[in-house]
Each structure stands twice: as C-alpha cells, then as structure tokens.
Coordinates of C-alpha atoms and ligand atoms in Angstrom, one line a residue:
X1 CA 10.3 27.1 1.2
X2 CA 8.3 24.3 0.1
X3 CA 4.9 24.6 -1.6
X4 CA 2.2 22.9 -0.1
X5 CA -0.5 21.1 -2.2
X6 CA -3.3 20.2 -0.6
X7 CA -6.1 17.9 -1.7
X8 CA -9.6 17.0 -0.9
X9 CA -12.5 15.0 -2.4
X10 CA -16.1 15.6 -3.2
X11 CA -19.5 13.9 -3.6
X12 CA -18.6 10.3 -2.9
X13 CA -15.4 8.1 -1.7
X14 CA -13.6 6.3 -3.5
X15 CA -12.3 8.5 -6.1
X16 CA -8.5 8.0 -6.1
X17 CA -7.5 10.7 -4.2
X18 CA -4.5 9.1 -3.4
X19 CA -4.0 8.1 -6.7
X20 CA -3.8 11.4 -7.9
X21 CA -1.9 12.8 -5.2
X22 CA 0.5 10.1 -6.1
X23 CA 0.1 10.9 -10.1
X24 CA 0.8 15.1 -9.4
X25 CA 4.3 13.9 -7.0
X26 CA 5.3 11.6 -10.1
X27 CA 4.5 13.9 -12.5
X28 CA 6.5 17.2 -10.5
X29 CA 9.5 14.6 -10.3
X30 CA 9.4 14.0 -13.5
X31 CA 10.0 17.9 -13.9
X32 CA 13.0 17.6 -11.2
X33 CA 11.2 18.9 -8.5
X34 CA 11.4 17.0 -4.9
X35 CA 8.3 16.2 -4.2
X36 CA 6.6 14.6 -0.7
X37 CA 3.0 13.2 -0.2
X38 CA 1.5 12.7 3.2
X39 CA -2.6 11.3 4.0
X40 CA -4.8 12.8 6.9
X41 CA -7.2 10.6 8.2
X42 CA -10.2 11.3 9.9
X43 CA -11.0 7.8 11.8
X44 CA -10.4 7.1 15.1
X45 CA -7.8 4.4 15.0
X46 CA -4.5 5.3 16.2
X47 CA -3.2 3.8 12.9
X48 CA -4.9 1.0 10.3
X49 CA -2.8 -1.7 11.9
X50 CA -6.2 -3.4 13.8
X51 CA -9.0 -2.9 10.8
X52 CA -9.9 -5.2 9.1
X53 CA -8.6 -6.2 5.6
X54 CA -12.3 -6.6 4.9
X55 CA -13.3 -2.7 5.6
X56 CA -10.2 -0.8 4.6
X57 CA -8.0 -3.1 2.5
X58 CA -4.2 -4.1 3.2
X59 CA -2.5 -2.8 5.9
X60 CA 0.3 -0.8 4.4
X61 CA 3.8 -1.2 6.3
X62 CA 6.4 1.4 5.8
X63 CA 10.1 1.1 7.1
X64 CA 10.0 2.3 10.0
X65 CA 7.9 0.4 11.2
X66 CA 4.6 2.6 10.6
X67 CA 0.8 0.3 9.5
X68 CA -0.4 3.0 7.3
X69 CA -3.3 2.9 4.7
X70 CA -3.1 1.6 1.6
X71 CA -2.8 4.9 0.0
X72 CA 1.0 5.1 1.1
X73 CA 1.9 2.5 -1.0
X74 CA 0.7 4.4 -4.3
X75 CA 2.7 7.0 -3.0
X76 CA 6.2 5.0 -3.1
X77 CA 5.0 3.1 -6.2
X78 CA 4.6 6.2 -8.3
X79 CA 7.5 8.7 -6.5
X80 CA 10.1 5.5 -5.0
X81 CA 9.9 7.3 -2.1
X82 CA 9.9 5.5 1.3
X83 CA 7.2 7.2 3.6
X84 CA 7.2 7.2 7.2
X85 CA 5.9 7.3 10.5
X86 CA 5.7 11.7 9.7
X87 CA 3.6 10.9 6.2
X88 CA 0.9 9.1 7.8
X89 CA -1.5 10.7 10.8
X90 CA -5.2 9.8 12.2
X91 CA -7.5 11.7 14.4
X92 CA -6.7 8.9 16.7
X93 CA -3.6 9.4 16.4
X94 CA -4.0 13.8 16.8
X95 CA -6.3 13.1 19.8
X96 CA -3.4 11.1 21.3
X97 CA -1.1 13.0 21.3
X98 CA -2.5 16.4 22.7
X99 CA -4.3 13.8 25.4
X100 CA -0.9 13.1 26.7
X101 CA 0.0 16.3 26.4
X102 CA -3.0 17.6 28.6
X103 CA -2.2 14.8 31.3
X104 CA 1.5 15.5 31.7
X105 CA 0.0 19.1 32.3
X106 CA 1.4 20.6 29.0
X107 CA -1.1 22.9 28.7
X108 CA -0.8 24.5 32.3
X109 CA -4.5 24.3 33.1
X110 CA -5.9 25.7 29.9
X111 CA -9.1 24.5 28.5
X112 CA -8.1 22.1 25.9
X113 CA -10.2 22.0 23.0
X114 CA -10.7 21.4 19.4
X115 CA -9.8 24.7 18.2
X116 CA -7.1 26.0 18.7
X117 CA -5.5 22.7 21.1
X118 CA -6.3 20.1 17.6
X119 CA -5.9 22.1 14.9
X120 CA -2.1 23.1 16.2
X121 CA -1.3 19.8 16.7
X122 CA -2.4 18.9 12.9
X123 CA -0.3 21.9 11.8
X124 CA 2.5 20.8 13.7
X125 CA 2.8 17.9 12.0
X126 CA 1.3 18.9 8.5
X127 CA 4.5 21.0 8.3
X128 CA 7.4 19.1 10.5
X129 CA 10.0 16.9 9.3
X130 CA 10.1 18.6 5.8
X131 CA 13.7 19.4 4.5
X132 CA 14.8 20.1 1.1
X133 CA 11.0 19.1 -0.4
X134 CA 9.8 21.5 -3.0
X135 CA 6.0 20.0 -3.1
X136 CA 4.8 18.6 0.5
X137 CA 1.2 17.0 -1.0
X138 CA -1.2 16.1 1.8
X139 CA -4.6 13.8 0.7
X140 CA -7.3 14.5 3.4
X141 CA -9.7 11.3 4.0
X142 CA -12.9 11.4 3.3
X143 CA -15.6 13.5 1.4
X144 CA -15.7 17.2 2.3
X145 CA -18.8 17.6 4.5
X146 CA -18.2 14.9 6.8
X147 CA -17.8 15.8 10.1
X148 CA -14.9 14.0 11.1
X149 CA -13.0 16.1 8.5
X150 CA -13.8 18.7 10.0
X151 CA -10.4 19.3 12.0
X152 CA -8.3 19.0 9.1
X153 CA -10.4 21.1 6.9
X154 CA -10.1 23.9 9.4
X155 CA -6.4 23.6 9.4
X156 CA -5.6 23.6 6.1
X157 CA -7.6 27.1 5.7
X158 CA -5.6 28.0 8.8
X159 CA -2.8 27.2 6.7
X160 CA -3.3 29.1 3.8
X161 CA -3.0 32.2 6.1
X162 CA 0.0 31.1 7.8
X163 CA 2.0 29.8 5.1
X164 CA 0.9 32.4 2.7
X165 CA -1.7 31.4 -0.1
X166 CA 1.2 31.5 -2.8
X167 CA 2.2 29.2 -0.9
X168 CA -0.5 26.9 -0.6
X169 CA -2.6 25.2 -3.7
X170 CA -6.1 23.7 -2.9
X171 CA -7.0 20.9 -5.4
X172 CA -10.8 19.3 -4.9
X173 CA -10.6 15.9 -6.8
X174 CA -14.5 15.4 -7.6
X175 CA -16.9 13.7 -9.4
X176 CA -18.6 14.3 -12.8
X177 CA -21.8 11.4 -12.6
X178 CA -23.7 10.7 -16.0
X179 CA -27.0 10.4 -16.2
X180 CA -27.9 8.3 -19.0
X181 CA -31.9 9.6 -19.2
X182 CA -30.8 13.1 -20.1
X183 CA -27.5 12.2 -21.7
X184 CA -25.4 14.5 -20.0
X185 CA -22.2 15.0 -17.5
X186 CA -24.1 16.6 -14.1
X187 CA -21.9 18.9 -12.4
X188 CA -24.4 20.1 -10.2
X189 CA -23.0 17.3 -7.3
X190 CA -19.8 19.3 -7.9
X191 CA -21.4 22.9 -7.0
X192 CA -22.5 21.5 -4.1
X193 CA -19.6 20.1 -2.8
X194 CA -17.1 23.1 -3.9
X195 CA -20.8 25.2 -1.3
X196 CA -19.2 22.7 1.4
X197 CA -15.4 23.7 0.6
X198 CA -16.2 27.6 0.7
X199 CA -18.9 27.2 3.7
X200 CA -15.5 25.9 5.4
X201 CA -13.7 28.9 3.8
X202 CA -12.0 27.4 1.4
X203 CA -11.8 28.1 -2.3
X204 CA -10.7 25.7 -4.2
X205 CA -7.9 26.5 -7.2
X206 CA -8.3 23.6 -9.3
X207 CA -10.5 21.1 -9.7
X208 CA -9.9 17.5 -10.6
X209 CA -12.7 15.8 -12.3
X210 CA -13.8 12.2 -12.5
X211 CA -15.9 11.0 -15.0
X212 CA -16.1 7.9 -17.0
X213 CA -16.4 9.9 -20.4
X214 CA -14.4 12.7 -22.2
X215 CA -16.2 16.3 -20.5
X216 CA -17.8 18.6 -22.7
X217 CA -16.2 21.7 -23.0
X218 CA -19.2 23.8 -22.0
X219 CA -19.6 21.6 -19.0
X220 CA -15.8 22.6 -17.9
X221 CA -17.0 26.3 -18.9
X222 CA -19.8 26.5 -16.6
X223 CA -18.1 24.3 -13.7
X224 CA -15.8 27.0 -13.7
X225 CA -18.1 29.9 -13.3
X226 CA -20.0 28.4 -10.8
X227 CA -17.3 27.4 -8.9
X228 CA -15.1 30.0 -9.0
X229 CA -12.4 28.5 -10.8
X230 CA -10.6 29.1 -13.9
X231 CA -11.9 27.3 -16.9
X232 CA -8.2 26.0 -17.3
X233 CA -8.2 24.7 -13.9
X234 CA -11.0 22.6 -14.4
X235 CA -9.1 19.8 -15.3
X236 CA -10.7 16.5 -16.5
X237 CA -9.7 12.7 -15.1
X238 CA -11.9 10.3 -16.8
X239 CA -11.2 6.4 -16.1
X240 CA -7.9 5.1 -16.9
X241 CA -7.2 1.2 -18.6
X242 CA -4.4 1.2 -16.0
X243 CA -3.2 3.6 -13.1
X244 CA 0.0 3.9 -14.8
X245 CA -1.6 5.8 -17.5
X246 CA -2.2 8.7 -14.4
X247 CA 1.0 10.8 -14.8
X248 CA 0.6 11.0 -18.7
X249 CA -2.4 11.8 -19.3
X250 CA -2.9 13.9 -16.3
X251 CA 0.3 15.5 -17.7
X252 CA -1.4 15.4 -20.9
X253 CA -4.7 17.3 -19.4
X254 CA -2.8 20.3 -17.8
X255 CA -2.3 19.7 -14.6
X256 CA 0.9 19.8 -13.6
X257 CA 1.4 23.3 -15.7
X258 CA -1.5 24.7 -13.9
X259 CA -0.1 23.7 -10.6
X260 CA 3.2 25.5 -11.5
X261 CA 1.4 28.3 -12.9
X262 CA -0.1 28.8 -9.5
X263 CA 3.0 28.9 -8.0
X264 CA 4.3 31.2 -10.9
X265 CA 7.7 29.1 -10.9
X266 CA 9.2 28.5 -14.2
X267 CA 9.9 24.7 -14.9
X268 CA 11.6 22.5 -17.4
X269 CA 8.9 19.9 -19.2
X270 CA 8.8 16.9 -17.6
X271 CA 10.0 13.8 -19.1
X272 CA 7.7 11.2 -18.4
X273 CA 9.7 8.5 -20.7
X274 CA 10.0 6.0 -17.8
X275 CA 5.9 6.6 -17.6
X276 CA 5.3 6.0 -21.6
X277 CA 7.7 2.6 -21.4
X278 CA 5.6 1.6 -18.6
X279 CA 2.5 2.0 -20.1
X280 CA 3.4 0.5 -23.8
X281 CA 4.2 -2.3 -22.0
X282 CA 1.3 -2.9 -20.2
X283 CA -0.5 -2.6 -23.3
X284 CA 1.4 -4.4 -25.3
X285 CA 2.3 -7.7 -23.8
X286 CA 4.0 -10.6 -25.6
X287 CA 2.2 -12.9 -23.3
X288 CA 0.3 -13.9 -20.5
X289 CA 0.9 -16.1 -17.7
X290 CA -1.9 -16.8 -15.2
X291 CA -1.0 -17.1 -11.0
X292 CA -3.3 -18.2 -8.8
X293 CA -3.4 -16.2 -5.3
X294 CA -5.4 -18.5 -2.5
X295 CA -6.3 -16.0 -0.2
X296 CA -9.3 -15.3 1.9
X297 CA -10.0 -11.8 2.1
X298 CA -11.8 -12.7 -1.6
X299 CA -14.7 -9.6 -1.1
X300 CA -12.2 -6.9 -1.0
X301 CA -9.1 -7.3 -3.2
X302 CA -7.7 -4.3 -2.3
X303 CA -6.7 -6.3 1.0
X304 CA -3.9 -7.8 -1.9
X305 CA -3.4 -4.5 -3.4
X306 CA 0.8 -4.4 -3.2
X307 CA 0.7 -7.9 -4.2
X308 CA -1.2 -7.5 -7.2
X309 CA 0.5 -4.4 -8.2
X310 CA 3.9 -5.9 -7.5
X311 CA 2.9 -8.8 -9.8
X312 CA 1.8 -6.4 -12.5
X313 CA 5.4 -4.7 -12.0
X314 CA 6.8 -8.2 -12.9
X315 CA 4.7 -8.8 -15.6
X316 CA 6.3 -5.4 -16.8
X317 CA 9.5 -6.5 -16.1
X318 CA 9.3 -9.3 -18.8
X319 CA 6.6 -8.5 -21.2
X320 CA 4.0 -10.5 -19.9
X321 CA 0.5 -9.9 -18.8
X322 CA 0.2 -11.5 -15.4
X323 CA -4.0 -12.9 -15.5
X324 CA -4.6 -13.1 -11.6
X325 CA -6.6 -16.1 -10.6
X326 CA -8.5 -15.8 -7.0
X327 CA -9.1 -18.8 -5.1
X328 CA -10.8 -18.4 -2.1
X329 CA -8.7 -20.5 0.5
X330 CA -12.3 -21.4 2.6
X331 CA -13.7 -23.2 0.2
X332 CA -11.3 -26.4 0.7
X333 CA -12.5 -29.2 -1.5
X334 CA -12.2 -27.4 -4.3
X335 CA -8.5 -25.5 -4.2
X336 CA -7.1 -28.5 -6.0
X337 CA -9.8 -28.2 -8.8
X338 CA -9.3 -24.2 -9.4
X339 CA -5.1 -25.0 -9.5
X340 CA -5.1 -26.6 -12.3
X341 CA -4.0 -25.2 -15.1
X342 CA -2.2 -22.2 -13.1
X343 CA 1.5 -21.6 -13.9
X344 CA 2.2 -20.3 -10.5
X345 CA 0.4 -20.2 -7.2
X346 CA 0.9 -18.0 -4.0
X347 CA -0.1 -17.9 -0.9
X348 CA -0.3 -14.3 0.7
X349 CA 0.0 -13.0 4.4
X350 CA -3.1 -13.9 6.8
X351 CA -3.9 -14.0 10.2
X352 CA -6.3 -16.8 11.9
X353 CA -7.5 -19.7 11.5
X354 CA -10.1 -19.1 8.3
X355 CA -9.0 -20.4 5.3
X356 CA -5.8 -22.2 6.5
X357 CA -6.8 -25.5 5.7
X358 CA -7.2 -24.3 2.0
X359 CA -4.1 -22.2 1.7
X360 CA -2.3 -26.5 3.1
X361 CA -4.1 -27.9 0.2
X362 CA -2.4 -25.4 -2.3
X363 CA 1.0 -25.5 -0.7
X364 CA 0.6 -29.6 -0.5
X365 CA -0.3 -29.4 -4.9
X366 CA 2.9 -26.7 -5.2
X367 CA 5.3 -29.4 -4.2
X368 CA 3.6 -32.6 -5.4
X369 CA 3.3 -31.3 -8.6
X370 CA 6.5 -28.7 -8.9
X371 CA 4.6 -25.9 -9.4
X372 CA 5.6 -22.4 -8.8
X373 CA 5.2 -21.4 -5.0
X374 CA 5.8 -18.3 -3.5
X375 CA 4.7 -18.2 0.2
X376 CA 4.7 -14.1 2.2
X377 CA 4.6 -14.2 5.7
X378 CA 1.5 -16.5 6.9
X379 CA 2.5 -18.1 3.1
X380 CA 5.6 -19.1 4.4
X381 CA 4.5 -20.3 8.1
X382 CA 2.4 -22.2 6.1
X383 CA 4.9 -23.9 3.7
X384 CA 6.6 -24.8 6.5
X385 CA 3.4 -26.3 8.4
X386 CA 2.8 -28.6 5.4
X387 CA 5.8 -30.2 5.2
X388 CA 6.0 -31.0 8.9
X389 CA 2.5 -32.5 8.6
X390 CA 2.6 -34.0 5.0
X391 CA 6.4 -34.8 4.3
X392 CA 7.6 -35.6 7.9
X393 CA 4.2 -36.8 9.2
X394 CA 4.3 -34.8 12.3
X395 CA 0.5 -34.9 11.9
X396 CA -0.3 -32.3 15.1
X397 CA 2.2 -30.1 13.9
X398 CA 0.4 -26.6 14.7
X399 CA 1.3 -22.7 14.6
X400 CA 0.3 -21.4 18.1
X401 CA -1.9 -18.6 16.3
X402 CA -4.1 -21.8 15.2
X403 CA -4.1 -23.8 18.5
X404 CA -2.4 -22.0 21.8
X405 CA -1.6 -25.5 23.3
X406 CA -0.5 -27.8 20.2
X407 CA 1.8 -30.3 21.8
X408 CA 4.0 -29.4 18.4
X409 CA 4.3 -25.7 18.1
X410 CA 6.4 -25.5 14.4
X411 CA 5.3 -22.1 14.5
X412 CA 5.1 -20.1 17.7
X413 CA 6.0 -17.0 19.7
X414 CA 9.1 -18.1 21.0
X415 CA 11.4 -15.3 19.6
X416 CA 13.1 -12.2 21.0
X417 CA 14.8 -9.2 19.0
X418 CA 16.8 -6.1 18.7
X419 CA 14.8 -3.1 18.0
X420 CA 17.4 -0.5 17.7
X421 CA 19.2 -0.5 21.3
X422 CA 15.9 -2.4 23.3
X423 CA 15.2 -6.0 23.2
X424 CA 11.8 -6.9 22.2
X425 CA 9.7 -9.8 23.3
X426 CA 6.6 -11.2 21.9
X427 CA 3.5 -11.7 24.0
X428 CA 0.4 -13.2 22.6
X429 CA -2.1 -12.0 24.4
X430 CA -0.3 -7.8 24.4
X431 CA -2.2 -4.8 22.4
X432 CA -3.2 -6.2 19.2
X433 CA -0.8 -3.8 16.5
X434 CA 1.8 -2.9 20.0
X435 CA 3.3 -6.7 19.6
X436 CA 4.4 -7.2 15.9
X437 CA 7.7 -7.4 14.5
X438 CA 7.1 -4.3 12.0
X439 CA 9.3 -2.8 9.5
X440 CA 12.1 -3.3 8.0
X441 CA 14.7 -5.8 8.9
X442 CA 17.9 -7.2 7.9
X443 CA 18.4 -10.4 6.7
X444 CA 21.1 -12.7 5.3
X445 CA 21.0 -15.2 2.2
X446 CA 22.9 -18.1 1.8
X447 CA 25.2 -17.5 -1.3
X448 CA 23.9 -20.4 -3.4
X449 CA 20.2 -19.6 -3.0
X450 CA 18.1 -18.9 -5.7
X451 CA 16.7 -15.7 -4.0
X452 CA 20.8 -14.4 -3.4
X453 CA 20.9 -14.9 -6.9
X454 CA 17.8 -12.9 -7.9
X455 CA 18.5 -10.3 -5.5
X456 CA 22.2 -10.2 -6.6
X457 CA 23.6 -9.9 -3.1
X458 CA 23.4 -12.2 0.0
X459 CA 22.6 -8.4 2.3
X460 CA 19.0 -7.5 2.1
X461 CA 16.1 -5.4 4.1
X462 CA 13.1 -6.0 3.9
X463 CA 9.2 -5.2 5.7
X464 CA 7.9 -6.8 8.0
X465 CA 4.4 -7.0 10.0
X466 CA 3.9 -10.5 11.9
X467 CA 3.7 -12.0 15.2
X468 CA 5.0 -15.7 15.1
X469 CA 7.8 -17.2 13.5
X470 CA 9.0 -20.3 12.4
X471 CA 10.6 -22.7 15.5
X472 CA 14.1 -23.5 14.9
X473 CA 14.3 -26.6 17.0
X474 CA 12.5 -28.0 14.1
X475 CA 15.1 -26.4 11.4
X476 CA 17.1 -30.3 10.9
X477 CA 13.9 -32.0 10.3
X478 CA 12.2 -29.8 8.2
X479 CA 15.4 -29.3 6.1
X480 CA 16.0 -33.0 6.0
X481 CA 13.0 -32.8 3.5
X482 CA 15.1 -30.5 1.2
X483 CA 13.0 -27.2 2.5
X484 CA 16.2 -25.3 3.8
X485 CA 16.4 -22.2 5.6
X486 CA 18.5 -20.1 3.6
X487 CA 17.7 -16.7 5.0
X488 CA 18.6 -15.5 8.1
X489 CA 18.4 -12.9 10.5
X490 CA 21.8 -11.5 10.6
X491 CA 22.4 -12.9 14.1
X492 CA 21.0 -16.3 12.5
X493 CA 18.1 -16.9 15.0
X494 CA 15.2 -15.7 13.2
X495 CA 14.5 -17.7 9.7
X496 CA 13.5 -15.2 6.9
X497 CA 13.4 -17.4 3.7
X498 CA 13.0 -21.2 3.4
X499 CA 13.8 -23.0 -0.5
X500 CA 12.7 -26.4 -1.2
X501 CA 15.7 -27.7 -3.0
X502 CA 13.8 -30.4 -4.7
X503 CA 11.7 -28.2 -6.7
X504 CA 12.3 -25.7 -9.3
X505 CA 11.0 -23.0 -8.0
X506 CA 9.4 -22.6 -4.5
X507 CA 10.0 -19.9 -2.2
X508 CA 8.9 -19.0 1.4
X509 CA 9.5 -15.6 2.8
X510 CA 8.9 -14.3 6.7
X511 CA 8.8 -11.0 5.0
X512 CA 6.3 -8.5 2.6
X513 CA 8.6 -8.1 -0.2
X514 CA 5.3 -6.6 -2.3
X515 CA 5.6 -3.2 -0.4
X516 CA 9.1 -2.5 -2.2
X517 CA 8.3 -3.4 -5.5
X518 CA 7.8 -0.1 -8.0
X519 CA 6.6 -0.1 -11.7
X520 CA 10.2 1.2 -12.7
X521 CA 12.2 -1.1 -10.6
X522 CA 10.4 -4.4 -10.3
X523 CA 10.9 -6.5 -7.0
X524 CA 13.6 -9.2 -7.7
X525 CA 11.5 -12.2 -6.0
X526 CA 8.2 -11.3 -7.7
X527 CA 10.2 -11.2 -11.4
X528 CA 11.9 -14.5 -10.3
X529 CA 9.0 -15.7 -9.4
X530 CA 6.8 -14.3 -13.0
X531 CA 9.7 -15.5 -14.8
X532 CA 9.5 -19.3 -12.8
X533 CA 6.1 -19.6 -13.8
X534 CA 6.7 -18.7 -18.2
X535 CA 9.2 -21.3 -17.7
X536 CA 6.8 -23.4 -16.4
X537 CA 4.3 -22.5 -18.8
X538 CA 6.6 -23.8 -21.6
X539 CA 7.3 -27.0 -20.2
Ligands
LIG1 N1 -0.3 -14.5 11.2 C1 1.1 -14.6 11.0 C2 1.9 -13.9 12.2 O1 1.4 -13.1 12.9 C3 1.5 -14.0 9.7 C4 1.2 -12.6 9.6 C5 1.2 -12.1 8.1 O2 1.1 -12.9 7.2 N2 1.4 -10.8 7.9 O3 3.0 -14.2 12.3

C-alpha cells in the first residue's frame, strides 16, 4: 500500500512548499522508490486556467489537457513525471463536483454539507487513481489557519485514521524569521502555527524549517519540545543558490532518512549523482550568454517560470550560464535600445492586446539583424504577424484576438480539431479556459528542418494552451518570404512550427515546449536555441 506524505505550511506563504514536496519525490526516487506528488488548493477557481499571470504566476499545462498551478511543473522537473488532471484539485473544483452530484439527486435527499458530503469527496480523490506508487505526496495551499484550508485539513486528519497513521506522514514546512535587534532565529511563529495544526488535530511528525541562516542547535532542541517533535525531525532548509541544490542538501539534512524511518522501511542510499552533476554545473559555468525575454507580465516573473527554468536546463546542457534579460514589451520605443547587445531574444506566450506592439518591434530586430529568435505560442502568432506587415506589407494584417473585424485576419479562430473521438470547434466569445486547444498534441516536422534535427525525429508531442492559430490561406505568401511552415498537425491543417530559412536561427512554435524541459534531460529547442545564441556570441 502506498505511503501517504502529506505536507502543510506555516506562518506566511510563499515558502516552497512545492518545492520541497518536489525535492522529498526526487530524493525517494533517487532511493528507487515510486514516488507521486499531488497539490490541494483552497481557492475557488475551478482550475488556474482564468487567473491572472499577474496574481498567481504561469498557468501550468499538463498533458492531458489539465491548467494547473505552477507548482506541478516543479513536480515533473524534479521527478520527470507527467501529472495529470488526478494530481491537481481546487475547492472549486470539490464544490463542483458534489454540486452536480446533489442536483442529479446523488445524495437521495440528504443534507449535503461540508462535513462529511466535502471532506469525502477530497478523500476520494486524495486516494484515487494511485497504482503501483510507494509515496503519494500531497502539498495543501496555503498557510494553516486560513479558513479556506479548512476542508483539506480536516481530511487529511480523517485520513490518518482511515489509512492508518503508519501509513500517513505529516510534514509542516515553516518558517524560522531572524530578528536582527536580538540576534537570534525566533521559533516562537513556529509554536504557534504547529497550536493551529494540533487545534485541527493534527500533530505534525517533522518539521521543515526555513531560515536564511544555518539553525542553532538549541533552537532545533527547543522547537522540538515545544512542538512535540523529535529533535531529529526538526530538520533545517535555509536558502538555497539554486533549487537544484534541494534534493542534496535536503538529503544532506536528514530528511529523507527520517521519512523512511517513520515508515520503518529499510532503504538502499540514494544516489543523487544526476543531482551533484546538475548542481556543479550550475556553479561552475564555462560561460555566459545573455537572452533577452520581451514579455509583459514584468512584475511577477514567476508568470515565465517554465521558461526560465527550461533555459537554465539548457544552459546546463552546454556549460553556460544563461544571464536573463527582461524587457518589458509595453514600453515600445525603447525594445530596440535594451536588444542590443543580446545574443538571443524570445518572445513568450501572451494573451491581448498589451505589449504587442513591443514584442513586433523585437521580432522585426530578430530578422533584420539575424539574431536568435524563438517565438512560443503568442511568440510565434506574432512572428508570423510581422512578416505579413513588415516583409509582405500587408500593413492591416491583424490576429482576431487584437481586432475582431480586421479585414486581414493572419491569425484567427478559424480552426476545428480532433479531441480524441469529438470534433472541437473554437468560439470566441465561449467560457474563457472551456475553449482552448490544451494539452498535448501531435505534430509532424518536415525532415530537413532545423527543429527535426534537434529533436532527432520528425514525430513529436507537445503542450498546448491557446485559442487562435495561424491562417493557412496565407501559408504561400508568408512562405514566399522564406518563413516556412515546417510543422504540422499530423492531418496538415493546423501549423505548429514556422523557420525563417534566411536566417540562422529563428524559430516559431504554436506550442509550450518549456513545460517538458527537465534539469536532467534538457528540451531539444531550448538547447538549440542556447547553443544558437554562443554561436552567435562568437561571431
Ligand atoms: N493569445 C494566443 C491564443 O490564444 C496565444 C496564447 C498563448 O500564447 N498561450 O492563441
């Protein structure tokens, strides 16, 4: 029977959670255990897909099709794993479902309430879909004593009793603040919050502390009494250079022994080589290339967090530090001036109207001057917008997400496509997040492209999360400029990637190809696209 692990956070947000939910999987891996990480999430929303980049960060798209938070994606970066629609739930998405349930009549007239009507359907899915896992690790959102949490935290207590507590592991991740007049680690914002856990009837088995410096042993010693935990569980998690660093020196700190320890299971040591490679390297670089991203959501950069982390898997991949430049696409007249001086320049996913003219101005300085150019999603509508406008003076030339009645509509909504058995049509004005092409899809290169060659096959699958898509009645003009579509859906109506064949190295793709990439196994378009821009860096 799998274990379950389940982990909670104290005294503000913010704390990587995630991140060490992520770190414990890679870590229990690493010791040949199969190990599975799903998030809880206490807001509303049915799922992430309509907040805003601004609030919550990227929108997180797994393969089948599921917007998750951005928390998934340091679960597949750190385990490989691809997580899906099961790993990923919101009250929203709870409330939903026992709703329906309660109008179809389910219920048979019984009061439907929070406890027991919620909580069951949280346990239900807390514990479905698990096969062969030996660790099922579920992160709960938010700070214990909220009181949207409340539900979850009920359940996992609930839990312990079901499942057995040797079968279930409570780990409070927490925080140690310092106070600089007195010159100490406070641990009393921890005693508090562990007050909240047990209030709840929880007792926490191990406690994961963040602090920005090393924690004094008596600190650990008397965090432990108070809290009811052993002294060896206290386990510390100051601030890490990189999040690589997570599995080893978590590893290094004791926690993965005191989680099997709990569990009284007898496991080999893990080996964590892949992890020490990864880090060296990141610490070591042979050299640095600098990549300018002209984006717009410039106040929270966690909306770009897949990009920049499969960047920094790239810059792994050949040595290199990659130096992120951020340009903020609104501020026009002045894109040219930051570009200069950038080896390579991309243009992310986006939605609207803000920004666009700044994101034409980079693409336009790509081409002109050959520099690197990788265009995601809106990056690639875009790519193809410039050159209608710019190269084949088709000055009106318009996406209908910008202007609904542009007498030239290079980019529109004018697409239909197989979703499994059921043929899916686009409507602008449907559900926001019911109407996107999401997930993964497959698509077919053209053999001589450069991206066939980087993948090293002309059959890929790839994610996707957008609305429009590139018109084909346009395809023999705009390729007439030497910007070819040279990947296809595999019925060939839907373009995927576009190559400008008078450039060295410019690249548009329809698709995310940042949600695949992994610090161990490098995303073949982001390496191409690192290793475009040290060539051009040596020029
Ligand atoms: N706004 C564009 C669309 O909906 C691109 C979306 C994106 O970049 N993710 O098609």
């Amino acid at each position: 029977m799998a274990k379950f692990i389940f982990v909670t956070g104290g005294v503000v947000s913010s704390l990587g959670k995630g991140l060490a939910a992520s770190a414990l999987a890679a870590i229990l891996q690493a010791r040949g255990f199969k190990a599975r990480l799903r998030k809880l999430d206490p807001y509303l929303n049915v799922d992430p897909g309509t907040m805003s980049p601004y609030q919550h960060g990227e929108v997180f798209v797994t393969d089948d099709g599921t917007e998750s938070d951005l928390d998934l994606g340091h679960y597949e970066r750190f385990t490989g794993i691809s997580t899906q629609k099961t790993d990923s739930i919101t009250t929203g998405k709870i409330y939903s479902a026992v709703l329906a349930k309660e109008r179809r009549g389910d219920y048979l007239g019984a009061t439907v309430q929070v406890v027991p009507h919620i909580i069951d359907e949280i346990k239900t899915f807390v514990t479905n879909d698990i096969t062969d896992e030996d660790f099922v690790i579920c992160e709960i959102g938010g700070t214990v004593g909220d009181i949207e949490s409340l539900p979850f935290l009920e359940t996992i207590r609930q839990l312990g009793n079901d499942l057995g507590r040797e079968n279930c592991m409570y780990i409070h991740v927490t925080l140690l603040p310092y106070i600089a007049a007195a010159g100490e680690i406070k641990t009393k914002p921890t005693q508090h919050s562990v007050k909240e856990l047990l209030s709840v009837g929880i007792q926490p088995d191990l406690l994961l502390c963040r602090s920005d410096r090393e924690i004094p042993e008596d600190a650990r010693r008397k965090l432990g009494l108070f809290c009811n935990v052993k002294a060896e569980r206290v386990i510390e998690a100051s601030d890490l250079k990189s999040i690589y660093e997570a599995p080893l020196v978590y590893h290094a700190n004791g926690l993965d022994t005191e989680v099997c320890k709990y569990f009284k299971i007898d496991a080999k040591a893990p080996d964590l080589s892949t992890w020490q490679e990864i880090v060296r390297r990141i610490h070591y670089p042979e050299g640095m290339v600098t990549i300018a991203i002209v984006g717009k959501y410039m106040q929270l950069l966690d909306a770009y967090k897949s990009i920049i982390q499969a960047l920094t898997h790239a810059g792994i991949a050949h040595n290199v530090k990659v130096n992120l430049k951020w340009i903020d696409a609104e501020q026009t007249d002045q894109v040219a001036h930051h570009l200069r001086g950038v080896q390579a320049i991309l243009v992310p996913g986006g939605f609207g109207n803000r920004g666009v003219d700044g994101k034409l101005e980079a693409i336009r300085f790509a081409r002109e001057n050959k520099i690197p150019y990788l265009g995601i999603c809106f990056g690639m509508q875009l790519a193809v917008l410039e050159t209608a406008r710019n190269v084949l003076g088709i000055s009106q030339a318009n996406s209908t997400e910008l202007d609904a009645n542009t007498p030239e509509p290079v980019i529109g909504l004018m697409t239909e496509w197989m979703d499994g058995e059921t043929l899916q049509r686009r409507q602008g004005d449907g559900n926001l997040g019911g109407t996107m092409r999401l997930g993964a899809y497959d698509c077919t290169l053209s053999p001589q492209s450069i991206t066939a060659k980087l993948y090293g096959t002309q059959a890929i699958s790839e994610r996707h999360r957008h609305r429009y898509e590139v018109n084909m009645t346009y395809k023999d003009r705009i390729e007439s400029t030497g910007l070819k579509f040279v990947g296809m859906s595999p019925e060939g109506d839907l373009p995927e990637v576009v190559e400008r064949q008078d450039h060295p190295w410019f690249i548009g793709v329809q698709f995310h190809p940042e949600f695949k990439s992994r610090p161990f196994a490098p995303h073949p378009l982001f390496v191409g696209f690192v290793g475009a821009a040290m060539e051009n860096l040596k020029s």
